[in-house]
PDB file of C-alpha atoms and ligand atoms in Angstrom:
ATOM      1  CA  MET A   1      47.952 -83.225 100.328  1.00  0.00           C
ATOM      2  CA  THR A   2      49.564 -80.448 102.305  1.00  0.00           C
ATOM      3  CA  GLN A   3      50.782 -77.116 101.123  1.00  0.00           C
ATOM      4  CA  HIS A   4      54.354 -78.403 101.358  1.00  0.00           C
ATOM      5  CA  ASP A   5      53.875 -81.571  99.350  1.00  0.00           C
ATOM      6  CA  PRO A   6      56.204 -81.107  96.340  1.00  0.00           C
ATOM      7  CA  ALA A   7      53.836 -83.199  94.237  1.00  0.00           C
ATOM      8  CA  ALA A   8      51.153 -80.570  94.846  1.00  0.00           C
ATOM      9  CA  THR A   9      53.309 -77.637  93.866  1.00  0.00           C
ATOM     10  CA  LEU A  10      52.186 -76.134  90.595  1.00  0.00           C
ATOM     11  CA  ARG A  11      54.936 -74.805  88.334  1.00  0.00           C
ATOM     12  CA  PHE A  12      54.829 -71.394  86.692  1.00  0.00           C
ATOM     13  CA  ALA A  13      57.427 -69.156  85.078  1.00  0.00           C
ATOM     14  CA  VAL A  14      57.962 -65.885  83.279  1.00  0.00           C
ATOM     15  CA  PHE A  15      59.843 -66.054  79.966  1.00  0.00           C
ATOM     16  CA  GLY A  16      61.627 -63.028  78.552  1.00  0.00           C
ATOM     17  CA  HIS A  17      64.965 -61.460  77.721  1.00  0.00           C
ATOM     18  CA  PRO A  18      66.277 -59.940  79.855  1.00  0.00           C
ATOM     19  CA  VAL A  19      64.197 -61.403  82.656  1.00  0.00           C
ATOM     20  CA  ALA A  20      66.452 -61.684  85.703  1.00  0.00           C
ATOM     21  CA  HIS A  21      65.053 -58.509  87.249  1.00  0.00           C
ATOM     22  CA  SER A  22      61.399 -59.369  86.638  1.00  0.00           C
ATOM     23  CA  LEU A  23      59.188 -58.710  89.667  1.00  0.00           C
ATOM     24  CA  SER A  24      56.667 -61.370  88.587  1.00  0.00           C
ATOM     25  CA  PRO A  25      58.163 -64.213  90.701  1.00  0.00           C
ATOM     26  CA  GLN A  26      57.812 -62.232  93.920  1.00  0.00           C
ATOM     27  CA  ILE A  27      54.370 -60.880  92.995  1.00  0.00           C
ATOM     28  CA  HIS A  28      53.025 -64.368  92.306  1.00  0.00           C
ATOM     29  CA  ALA A  29      54.679 -65.742  95.442  1.00  0.00           C
ATOM     30  CA  ALA A  30      52.926 -63.030  97.473  1.00  0.00           C
ATOM     31  CA  PHE A  31      49.545 -63.765  95.844  1.00  0.00           C
ATOM     32  CA  ALA A  32      50.045 -67.490  96.489  1.00  0.00           C
ATOM     33  CA  ARG A  33      50.790 -66.835 100.181  1.00  0.00           C
ATOM     34  CA  GLU A  34      47.709 -64.640 100.408  1.00  0.00           C
ATOM     35  CA  LEU A  35      45.449 -67.382  99.028  1.00  0.00           C
ATOM     36  CA  SER A  36      47.371 -70.356 100.522  1.00  0.00           C
ATOM     37  CA  ILE A  37      48.152 -71.901  97.161  1.00  0.00           C
ATOM     38  CA  ALA A  38      51.391 -73.895  96.779  1.00  0.00           C
ATOM     39  CA  LEU A  39      53.269 -72.903  93.657  1.00  0.00           C
ATOM     40  CA  GLU A  40      56.709 -72.384  92.223  1.00  0.00           C
ATOM     41  CA  TYR A  41      57.238 -69.392  89.942  1.00  0.00           C
ATOM     42  CA  THR A  42      60.633 -68.849  88.321  1.00  0.00           C
ATOM     43  CA  ALA A  43      62.145 -66.535  85.715  1.00  0.00           C
ATOM     44  CA  ILE A  44      63.444 -68.236  82.559  1.00  0.00           C
ATOM     45  CA  ASP A  45      65.656 -66.251  80.210  1.00  0.00           C
ATOM     46  CA  ALA A  46      64.740 -66.968  76.599  1.00  0.00           C
ATOM     47  CA  THR A  47      65.382 -65.162  73.335  1.00  0.00           C
ATOM     48  CA  ALA A  48      63.245 -65.432  70.218  1.00  0.00           C
ATOM     49  CA  GLU A  49      65.539 -68.261  69.087  1.00  0.00           C
ATOM     50  CA  THR A  50      65.429 -70.281  72.289  1.00  0.00           C
ATOM     51  CA  PHE A  51      61.859 -69.595  73.419  1.00  0.00           C
ATOM     52  CA  PRO A  52      60.012 -72.433  71.578  1.00  0.00           C
ATOM     53  CA  ASP A  53      62.389 -75.105  72.949  1.00  0.00           C
ATOM     54  CA  ALA A  54      62.479 -73.587  76.418  1.00  0.00           C
ATOM     55  CA  LEU A  55      58.685 -73.508  76.532  1.00  0.00           C
ATOM     56  CA  ALA A  56      58.453 -77.111  75.345  1.00  0.00           C
ATOM     57  CA  ARG A  57      60.901 -78.196  78.063  1.00  0.00           C
ATOM     58  CA  PHE A  58      58.887 -76.282  80.638  1.00  0.00           C
ATOM     59  CA  ALA A  59      55.680 -78.013  79.495  1.00  0.00           C
ATOM     60  CA  ALA A  60      57.367 -81.429  79.587  1.00  0.00           C
ATOM     61  CA  ALA A  61      58.498 -80.720  83.149  1.00  0.00           C
ATOM     62  CA  GLY A  62      54.903 -80.092  84.199  1.00  0.00           C
ATOM     63  CA  GLY A  63      54.648 -76.333  83.691  1.00  0.00           C
ATOM     64  CA  ALA A  64      51.029 -75.322  84.282  1.00  0.00           C
ATOM     65  CA  GLY A  65      51.185 -71.718  83.172  1.00  0.00           C
ATOM     66  CA  ALA A  66      53.532 -68.930  82.203  1.00  0.00           C
ATOM     67  CA  ASN A  67      53.852 -65.238  81.677  1.00  0.00           C
ATOM     68  CA  VAL A  68      55.618 -63.909  78.618  1.00  0.00           C
ATOM     69  CA  THR A  69      57.349 -60.577  78.470  1.00  0.00           C
ATOM     70  CA  LEU A  70      59.605 -58.554  76.196  1.00  0.00           C
ATOM     71  CA  PRO A  71      60.421 -59.457  73.418  1.00  0.00           C
ATOM     72  CA  LEU A  72      58.368 -62.642  73.121  1.00  0.00           C
ATOM     73  CA  LYS A  73      54.713 -61.565  73.332  1.00  0.00           C
ATOM     74  CA  GLN A  74      53.904 -61.724  69.633  1.00  0.00           C
ATOM     75  CA  GLN A  75      55.869 -64.932  69.148  1.00  0.00           C
ATOM     76  CA  ALA A  76      53.968 -66.466  72.068  1.00  0.00           C
ATOM     77  CA  ALA A  77      50.676 -65.814  70.294  1.00  0.00           C
ATOM     78  CA  ALA A  78      51.902 -67.881  67.360  1.00  0.00           C
ATOM     79  CA  LEU A  79      52.794 -70.803  69.648  1.00  0.00           C
ATOM     80  CA  CYS A  80      49.302 -71.070  71.131  1.00  0.00           C
ATOM     81  CA  GLY A  81      46.670 -73.596  70.095  1.00  0.00           C
ATOM     82  CA  SER A  82      43.904 -71.191  71.104  1.00  0.00           C
ATOM     83  CA  LEU A  83      43.655 -67.509  72.011  1.00  0.00           C
ATOM     84  CA  GLY A  84      41.329 -65.445  74.160  1.00  0.00           C
ATOM     85  CA  ASP A  85      39.598 -62.433  72.627  1.00  0.00           C
ATOM     86  CA  GLY A  86      42.043 -59.782  73.828  1.00  0.00           C
ATOM     87  CA  ALA A  87      45.027 -61.852  72.749  1.00  0.00           C
ATOM     88  CA  ARG A  88      43.528 -62.485  69.321  1.00  0.00           C
ATOM     89  CA  ARG A  89      42.705 -58.839  68.861  1.00  0.00           C
ATOM     90  CA  SER A  90      46.142 -57.688  69.915  1.00  0.00           C
ATOM     91  CA  GLY A  91      48.217 -60.468  68.361  1.00  0.00           C
ATOM     92  CA  ALA A  92      50.215 -60.547  71.603  1.00  0.00           C
ATOM     93  CA  VAL A  93      50.112 -62.940  74.545  1.00  0.00           C
ATOM     94  CA  ASN A  94      51.393 -62.338  78.058  1.00  0.00           C
ATOM     95  CA  THR A  95      49.726 -65.301  79.767  1.00  0.00           C
ATOM     96  CA  LEU A  96      49.909 -68.969  78.800  1.00  0.00           C
ATOM     97  CA  VAL A  97      47.565 -71.558  80.293  1.00  0.00           C
ATOM     98  CA  ARG A  98      48.221 -75.287  79.774  1.00  0.00           C
ATOM     99  CA  SER A  99      45.282 -76.684  77.843  1.00  0.00           C
ATOM    100  CA  ASN A 100      44.680 -79.926  75.944  1.00  0.00           C
ATOM    101  CA  GLY A 101      48.375 -80.729  75.733  1.00  0.00           C
ATOM    102  CA  GLY A 102      49.132 -77.296  74.286  1.00  0.00           C
ATOM    103  CA  TRP A 103      48.870 -73.666  75.344  1.00  0.00           C
ATOM    104  CA  HIS A 104      45.953 -71.293  75.502  1.00  0.00           C
ATOM    105  CA  GLY A 105      47.021 -67.644  75.217  1.00  0.00           C
ATOM    106  CA  GLU A 106      45.518 -64.614  76.906  1.00  0.00           C
ATOM    107  CA  ASN A 107      46.589 -61.019  77.285  1.00  0.00           C
ATOM    108  CA  THR A 108      45.995 -59.497  80.693  1.00  0.00           C
ATOM    109  CA  ASP A 109      48.126 -56.362  80.170  1.00  0.00           C
ATOM    110  CA  GLY A 110      45.265 -54.231  78.896  1.00  0.00           C
ATOM    111  CA  ARG A 111      42.792 -55.253  81.572  1.00  0.00           C
ATOM    112  CA  GLY A 112      45.530 -54.683  84.151  1.00  0.00           C
ATOM    113  CA  LEU A 113      46.253 -51.204  82.829  1.00  0.00           C
ATOM    114  CA  VAL A 114      42.590 -50.201  82.709  1.00  0.00           C
ATOM    115  CA  ARG A 115      41.989 -51.523  86.206  1.00  0.00           C
ATOM    116  CA  ASP A 116      44.979 -49.609  87.571  1.00  0.00           C
ATOM    117  CA  LEU A 117      43.931 -46.369  85.883  1.00  0.00           C
ATOM    118  CA  THR A 118      40.241 -46.539  86.733  1.00  0.00           C
ATOM    119  CA  GLU A 119      40.241 -48.174  90.171  1.00  0.00           C
ATOM    120  CA  ARG A 120      43.579 -47.276  91.731  1.00  0.00           C
ATOM    121  CA  HIS A 121      43.954 -43.840  90.195  1.00  0.00           C
ATOM    122  CA  GLY A 122      40.256 -43.064  89.799  1.00  0.00           C
ATOM    123  CA  LEU A 123      40.466 -41.941  86.175  1.00  0.00           C
ATOM    124  CA  ASP A 124      37.433 -41.880  83.916  1.00  0.00           C
ATOM    125  CA  LEU A 125      38.775 -43.025  80.545  1.00  0.00           C
ATOM    126  CA  ARG A 126      35.558 -42.563  78.610  1.00  0.00           C
ATOM    127  CA  GLN A 127      35.821 -40.349  75.541  1.00  0.00           C
ATOM    128  CA  ARG A 128      39.458 -39.524  76.208  1.00  0.00           C
ATOM    129  CA  ARG A 129      41.243 -38.587  73.004  1.00  0.00           C
ATOM    130  CA  THR A 130      44.158 -41.003  73.229  1.00  0.00           C
ATOM    131  CA  LEU A 131      47.687 -41.235  71.817  1.00  0.00           C
ATOM    132  CA  LEU A 132      49.474 -44.574  71.898  1.00  0.00           C
ATOM    133  CA  ILE A 133      53.225 -44.321  71.327  1.00  0.00           C
ATOM    134  CA  GLY A 134      54.592 -47.650  70.132  1.00  0.00           C
ATOM    135  CA  ALA A 135      53.213 -50.594  68.188  1.00  0.00           C
ATOM    136  CA  GLY A 136      55.178 -53.547  69.578  1.00  0.00           C
ATOM    137  CA  GLY A 137      54.036 -56.234  71.960  1.00  0.00           C
ATOM    138  CA  ALA A 138      53.332 -53.884  74.860  1.00  0.00           C
ATOM    139  CA  ALA A 139      51.290 -51.450  72.760  1.00  0.00           C
ATOM    140  CA  ARG A 140      49.354 -54.304  71.180  1.00  0.00           C
ATOM    141  CA  GLY A 141      48.568 -55.711  74.585  1.00  0.00           C
ATOM    142  CA  VAL A 142      46.953 -52.564  75.938  1.00  0.00           C
ATOM    143  CA  ALA A 143      45.165 -51.170  72.864  1.00  0.00           C
ATOM    144  CA  PRO A 144      42.092 -53.469  72.804  1.00  0.00           C
ATOM    145  CA  ALA A 145      41.313 -52.918  76.493  1.00  0.00           C
ATOM    146  CA  LEU A 146      41.621 -49.143  76.112  1.00  0.00           C
ATOM    147  CA  LEU A 147      39.087 -49.247  73.284  1.00  0.00           C
ATOM    148  CA  GLU A 148      36.800 -51.460  75.358  1.00  0.00           C
ATOM    149  CA  ALA A 149      37.103 -49.006  78.244  1.00  0.00           C
ATOM    150  CA  GLY A 150      35.410 -46.426  76.068  1.00  0.00           C
ATOM    151  CA  ILE A 151      38.208 -44.045  75.103  1.00  0.00           C
ATOM    152  CA  GLY A 152      37.506 -41.690  72.208  1.00  0.00           C
ATOM    153  CA  ASP A 153      39.710 -41.680  69.111  1.00  0.00           C
ATOM    154  CA  LEU A 154      42.941 -43.657  69.364  1.00  0.00           C
ATOM    155  CA  PHE A 155      45.971 -42.354  67.457  1.00  0.00           C
ATOM    156  CA  VAL A 156      48.879 -44.781  67.095  1.00  0.00           C
ATOM    157  CA  VAL A 157      52.422 -43.625  66.266  1.00  0.00           C
ATOM    158  CA  ASN A 158      55.520 -45.760  65.958  1.00  0.00           C
ATOM    159  CA  ARG A 159      59.142 -45.414  64.809  1.00  0.00           C
ATOM    160  CA  THR A 160      58.411 -48.002  62.110  1.00  0.00           C
ATOM    161  CA  PRO A 161      55.148 -46.704  60.614  1.00  0.00           C
ATOM    162  CA  GLU A 162      54.205 -50.048  59.052  1.00  0.00           C
ATOM    163  CA  ARG A 163      53.808 -51.520  62.542  1.00  0.00           C
ATOM    164  CA  ALA A 164      51.415 -48.711  63.521  1.00  0.00           C
ATOM    165  CA  ASP A 165      49.416 -49.474  60.365  1.00  0.00           C
ATOM    166  CA  ALA A 166      49.428 -53.192  61.184  1.00  0.00           C
ATOM    167  CA  LEU A 167      48.227 -52.579  64.744  1.00  0.00           C
ATOM    168  CA  ALA A 168      45.438 -50.304  63.519  1.00  0.00           C
ATOM    169  CA  ASP A 169      44.399 -52.984  61.014  1.00  0.00           C
ATOM    170  CA  THR A 170      44.354 -55.660  63.710  1.00  0.00           C
ATOM    171  CA  LEU A 171      42.213 -53.526  65.977  1.00  0.00           C
ATOM    172  CA  GLY A 172      39.683 -53.261  63.161  1.00  0.00           C
ATOM    173  CA  GLU A 173      37.947 -50.006  64.077  1.00  0.00           C
ATOM    174  CA  PRO A 174      38.950 -47.615  61.278  1.00  0.00           C
ATOM    175  CA  ALA A 175      36.506 -44.940  62.412  1.00  0.00           C
ATOM    176  CA  ARG A 176      38.151 -44.750  65.830  1.00  0.00           C
ATOM    177  CA  VAL A 177      41.760 -45.925  65.340  1.00  0.00           C
ATOM    178  CA  HIS A 178      44.175 -43.765  63.341  1.00  0.00           C
ATOM    179  CA  PRO A 179      47.798 -44.669  62.566  1.00  0.00           C
ATOM    180  CA  ARG A 180      49.992 -41.589  62.150  1.00  0.00           C
ATOM    181  CA  TYR A 181      53.660 -40.813  61.520  1.00  0.00           C
ATOM    182  CA  LEU A 182      55.838 -40.081  64.548  1.00  0.00           C
ATOM    183  CA  ALA A 183      57.255 -37.161  62.589  1.00  0.00           C
ATOM    184  CA  ASP A 184      53.759 -35.638  62.308  1.00  0.00           C
ATOM    185  CA  LEU A 185      53.070 -35.572  66.073  1.00  0.00           C
ATOM    186  CA  ALA A 186      53.125 -31.778  66.267  1.00  0.00           C
ATOM    187  CA  SER A 187      50.089 -31.577  63.974  1.00  0.00           C
ATOM    188  CA  LEU A 188      47.901 -33.993  65.953  1.00  0.00           C
ATOM    189  CA  GLY A 189      46.605 -31.549  68.565  1.00  0.00           C
ATOM    190  CA  GLU A 190      46.000 -32.209  72.257  1.00  0.00           C
ATOM    191  CA  PHE A 191      45.320 -35.522  73.951  1.00  0.00           C
ATOM    192  CA  ASP A 192      43.543 -36.459  77.203  1.00  0.00           C
ATOM    193  CA  LEU A 193      45.413 -39.746  77.558  1.00  0.00           C
ATOM    194  CA  ILE A 194      48.938 -40.458  76.321  1.00  0.00           C
ATOM    195  CA  VAL A 195      50.303 -43.977  76.710  1.00  0.00           C
ATOM    196  CA  HIS A 196      53.999 -44.584  76.197  1.00  0.00           C
ATOM    197  CA  ALA A 197      54.558 -48.223  75.206  1.00  0.00           C
ATOM    198  CA  THR A 198      57.935 -48.284  73.479  1.00  0.00           C
ATOM    199  CA  SER A 199      61.062 -49.936  74.803  1.00  0.00           C
ATOM    200  CA  ALA A 200      63.191 -47.018  73.572  1.00  0.00           C
ATOM    201  CA  THR A 201      64.257 -45.838  77.033  1.00  0.00           C
ATOM    202  CA  ARG A 202      65.725 -49.225  77.898  1.00  0.00           C
ATOM    203  CA  ASP A 203      68.805 -48.483  75.852  1.00  0.00           C
ATOM    204  CA  ALA A 204      68.189 -45.303  73.859  1.00  0.00           C
ATOM    205  CA  ALA A 205      66.428 -41.964  74.114  1.00  0.00           C
ATOM    206  CA  LEU A 206      62.714 -41.279  74.345  1.00  0.00           C
ATOM    207  CA  PRO A 207      61.401 -40.282  70.903  1.00  0.00           C
ATOM    208  CA  ALA A 208      61.054 -36.490  70.605  1.00  0.00           C
ATOM    209  CA  LEU A 209      57.561 -35.495  71.806  1.00  0.00           C
ATOM    210  CA  PRO A 210      56.131 -31.994  71.433  1.00  0.00           C
ATOM    211  CA  MET A 211      54.651 -30.587  74.634  1.00  0.00           C
ATOM    212  CA  SER A 212      51.615 -29.463  72.644  1.00  0.00           C
ATOM    213  CA  LEU A 213      50.350 -33.059  72.841  1.00  0.00           C
ATOM    214  CA  VAL A 214      49.395 -32.644  76.497  1.00  0.00           C
ATOM    215  CA  GLY A 215      45.843 -31.398  77.058  1.00  0.00           C
ATOM    216  CA  THR A 216      44.775 -29.646  80.269  1.00  0.00           C
ATOM    217  CA  ARG A 217      43.271 -32.774  81.878  1.00  0.00           C
ATOM    218  CA  ALA A 218      45.744 -35.183  80.306  1.00  0.00           C
ATOM    219  CA  ALA A 219      46.895 -38.348  81.987  1.00  0.00           C
ATOM    220  CA  ALA A 220      50.297 -39.607  80.828  1.00  0.00           C
ATOM    221  CA  VAL A 221      50.955 -43.278  81.398  1.00  0.00           C
ATOM    222  CA  ASP A 222      54.127 -45.260  80.872  1.00  0.00           C
ATOM    223  CA  VAL A 223      53.629 -49.015  80.697  1.00  0.00           C
ATOM    224  CA  ASN A 224      57.215 -49.303  81.952  1.00  0.00           C
ATOM    225  CA  TYR A 225      58.203 -48.802  85.582  1.00  0.00           C
ATOM    226  CA  GLY A 226      61.419 -47.941  87.373  1.00  0.00           C
ATOM    227  CA  GLU A 227      64.184 -46.013  85.686  1.00  0.00           C
ATOM    228  CA  VAL A 228      62.914 -46.842  82.206  1.00  0.00           C
ATOM    229  CA  ALA A 229      59.745 -44.855  82.913  1.00  0.00           C
ATOM    230  CA  ILE A 230      61.492 -41.708  84.138  1.00  0.00           C
ATOM    231  CA  PRO A 231      62.155 -39.905  80.827  1.00  0.00           C
ATOM    232  CA  PHE A 232      58.537 -40.077  79.639  1.00  0.00           C
ATOM    233  CA  LEU A 233      57.026 -39.191  83.011  1.00  0.00           C
ATOM    234  CA  ALA A 234      59.467 -36.295  83.412  1.00  0.00           C
ATOM    235  CA  TRP A 235      58.451 -35.042  79.973  1.00  0.00           C
ATOM    236  CA  ALA A 236      54.771 -35.367  80.891  1.00  0.00           C
ATOM    237  CA  ARG A 237      55.214 -33.443  84.135  1.00  0.00           C
ATOM    238  CA  ALA A 238      57.150 -30.704  82.353  1.00  0.00           C
ATOM    239  CA  ALA A 239      54.412 -30.502  79.733  1.00  0.00           C
ATOM    240  CA  GLY A 240      51.755 -30.017  82.431  1.00  0.00           C
ATOM    241  CA  ALA A 241      50.032 -33.418  82.483  1.00  0.00           C
ATOM    242  CA  ARG A 242      47.531 -33.666  85.337  1.00  0.00           C
ATOM    243  CA  ASP A 243      48.488 -37.277  86.050  1.00  0.00           C
ATOM    244  CA  ALA A 244      51.781 -39.020  85.335  1.00  0.00           C
ATOM    245  CA  ILE A 245      51.538 -42.711  86.114  1.00  0.00           C
ATOM    246  CA  ASP A 246      54.115 -45.468  85.742  1.00  0.00           C
ATOM    247  CA  GLY A 247      53.436 -49.114  84.921  1.00  0.00           C
ATOM    248  CA  LEU A 248      53.941 -50.545  88.407  1.00  0.00           C
ATOM    249  CA  GLY A 249      50.204 -50.737  89.161  1.00  0.00           C
ATOM    250  CA  MET A 250      49.551 -52.241  85.742  1.00  0.00           C
ATOM    251  CA  LEU A 251      52.228 -54.846  86.459  1.00  0.00           C
ATOM    252  CA  VAL A 252      50.531 -55.891  89.691  1.00  0.00           C
ATOM    253  CA  GLU A 253      47.034 -55.873  88.150  1.00  0.00           C
ATOM    254  CA  GLN A 254      48.016 -57.883  85.068  1.00  0.00           C
ATOM    255  CA  ALA A 255      49.653 -60.398  87.399  1.00  0.00           C
ATOM    256  CA  ALA A 256      46.439 -60.657  89.413  1.00  0.00           C
ATOM    257  CA  GLU A 257      44.491 -61.287  86.186  1.00  0.00           C
ATOM    258  CA  SER A 258      46.963 -64.018  85.165  1.00  0.00           C
ATOM    259  CA  PHE A 259      46.721 -65.509  88.642  1.00  0.00           C
ATOM    260  CA  ARG A 260      42.926 -65.611  88.312  1.00  0.00           C
ATOM    261  CA  LEU A 261      43.195 -67.433  84.969  1.00  0.00           C
ATOM    262  CA  TRP A 262      45.450 -70.082  86.508  1.00  0.00           C
ATOM    263  CA  HIS A 263      43.882 -70.499  89.922  1.00  0.00           C
ATOM    264  CA  GLY A 264      40.295 -69.324  89.518  1.00  0.00           C
ATOM    265  CA  ARG A 265      40.644 -66.680  92.229  1.00  0.00           C
ATOM    266  CA  ARG A 266      41.738 -63.073  91.958  1.00  0.00           C
ATOM    267  CA  PRO A 267      44.044 -61.990  94.769  1.00  0.00           C
ATOM    268  CA  ALA A 268      43.763 -58.620  96.490  1.00  0.00           C
ATOM    269  CA  THR A 269      46.503 -56.400  95.081  1.00  0.00           C
ATOM    270  CA  ASP A 270      46.814 -53.365  97.354  1.00  0.00           C
ATOM    271  CA  GLU A 271      49.354 -54.796  99.760  1.00  0.00           C
ATOM    272  CA  VAL A 272      51.653 -56.125  97.046  1.00  0.00           C
ATOM    273  CA  TYR A 273      51.386 -52.821  95.200  1.00  0.00           C
ATOM    274  CA  ALA A 274      52.161 -50.818  98.330  1.00  0.00           C
ATOM    275  CA  GLY A 275      55.215 -52.955  99.056  1.00  0.00           C
ATOM    276  CA  LEU A 276      56.607 -52.489  95.569  1.00  0.00           C
ATOM    277  CA  ARG A 277      55.703 -48.811  95.561  1.00  0.00           C
ATOM    278  CA  GLU A 278      57.917 -48.257  98.582  1.00  0.00           C
ATOM    279  CA  ARG A 279      60.850 -49.558  96.591  1.00  0.00           C
ATOM    280  CA  TYR A 280      60.014 -47.340  93.644  1.00  0.00           C
ATOM    281  CA  ALA A 281      58.883 -44.393  95.745  1.00  0.00           C
ATOM    282  CA  ALA A 282      61.424 -42.024  94.298  1.00  0.00           C
ATOM    283  CA  LEU A 283      59.824 -42.526  90.929  1.00  0.00           C
ATOM    284  CA  VAL A 284      56.234 -41.856  91.955  1.00  0.00           C
ATOM    285  CA  THR A 285      54.799 -38.888  90.158  1.00  0.00           C
ATOM    286  CA  ALA A 286      51.124 -39.810  90.114  1.00  0.00           C
ATOM    287  CA  ASP A 287      48.378 -37.832  91.843  1.00  0.00           C
TER     288      ASP A 287
HETATM  289  P1  ATR B   1      57.507 -54.475  73.576  1.00  0.00           P
HETATM  290  O1  ATR B   1      56.941 -55.794  73.962  1.00  0.00           O
HETATM  291  O2  ATR B   1      58.197 -53.751  74.697  1.00  0.00           O
HETATM  292  O3  ATR B   1      56.529 -53.608  72.879  1.00  0.00           O
HETATM  293  P2  ATR B   1      58.675 -54.884  71.000  1.00  0.00           P
HETATM  294  O4  ATR B   1      57.545 -55.703  70.493  1.00  0.00           O
HETATM  295  O5  ATR B   1      60.076 -55.243  70.625  1.00  0.00           O
HETATM  296  O6  ATR B   1      58.693 -54.834  72.569  1.00  0.00           O
HETATM  297  O7  ATR B   1      58.381 -53.353  70.600  1.00  0.00           O
HETATM  298  C1  ATR B   1      59.230 -52.325  70.985  1.00  0.00           C
HETATM  299  C2  ATR B   1      58.548 -51.014  70.694  1.00  0.00           C
HETATM  300  O8  ATR B   1      59.431 -49.940  71.066  1.00  0.00           O
HETATM  301  C3  ATR B   1      58.248 -50.795  69.225  1.00  0.00           C
HETATM  302  O9  ATR B   1      57.152 -49.909  69.102  1.00  0.00           O
HETATM  303  C4  ATR B   1      59.537 -50.126  68.764  1.00  0.00           C
HETATM  304  O10 ATR B   1      59.447 -49.405  67.560  1.00  0.00           O
HETATM  305  P3  ATR B   1      59.728 -50.167  66.163  1.00  0.00           P
HETATM  306  O11 ATR B   1      58.450 -50.908  65.849  1.00  0.00           O
HETATM  307  O12 ATR B   1      59.998 -49.077  65.207  1.00  0.00           O
HETATM  308  O13 ATR B   1      60.902 -51.078  66.409  1.00  0.00           O
HETATM  309  C5  ATR B   1      59.782 -49.182  69.897  1.00  0.00           C
HETATM  310  N1  ATR B   1      61.171 -48.757  70.011  1.00  0.00           N
HETATM  311  C6  ATR B   1      62.235 -49.475  70.431  1.00  0.00           C
HETATM  312  N2  ATR B   1      63.360 -48.733  70.417  1.00  0.00           N
HETATM  313  C7  ATR B   1      62.990 -47.493  69.984  1.00  0.00           C
HETATM  314  C8  ATR B   1      63.683 -46.260  69.772  1.00  0.00           C
HETATM  315  N3  ATR B   1      64.991 -46.157  70.022  1.00  0.00           N
HETATM  316  N4  ATR B   1      62.969 -45.191  69.342  1.00  0.00           N
HETATM  317  C9  ATR B   1      61.647 -45.290  69.100  1.00  0.00           C
HETATM  318  N5  ATR B   1      60.926 -46.415  69.285  1.00  0.00           N
HETATM  319  C10 ATR B   1      61.589 -47.509  69.718  1.00  0.00           C
END
């Protein structure tokens, strides 16, 4: 078998809506080149209505693994025959691995975020008093790994308070995890880590955030990257955050974790990150 034998080419895809601008196909292609693995990785547009059928077609066509992005991460968890710990704890899946004729679900977002923050940006997350803004798929994906990384108390706020309550319940650490109302933010004091994980800035405004949230050593992190991350990072800078970090590094690191699950080897990420960072250089506000 050679690298160019079509029969040897493993098929992967990212499902989401919208998905056309996803960077995952080029990230995985770069990892595959680095490790000399033959694979095809495409972007498949799917809504909540079309996702189950599209995934079944992909499996029937030999799909070996997939990533799942907005707005399908929670739905993906429900379609899996088995779940890894992080995925079970978050109720959200971003990585599907073909297994026993079905799908095994994992969530690599949180591990990717923690790796980016601790190794690329050199942050010590331990004991950081943390605010998580959002309680959808993205927030669910990162919360368990933040807790595992040793943060202090985790406050969760969300436009729909019931979803913040549900996330706190799922995380199952009532002494450390506290759902709060978005409207009560001004009374919550200062934070050392603030993670923005809503999709609000895709088509609407950032929720109103008081500058009093930002502590003197605070790191502000947006799980989004590109233009969608600008409003939150601009707010964080204006409020005096020591670090303001977008989700580009997390994107590359979660991809590397998915790649490891599929291929058994973790690619080096610095070159891919540097290449993407050049394209998003205007948006860099970290360090
Ligand atoms: P994702 O995978 O990006 O998290 P999601 O599961 O649809 O996508 O969740 C979107 C998140 O962004 C939710 O926290 C959502 O709040 P609701 O639970 O109240 O819907 C939040 N969000 C989206 N638009 C928003 C807006 N205009 N203002 C505030 N929060 C918003």
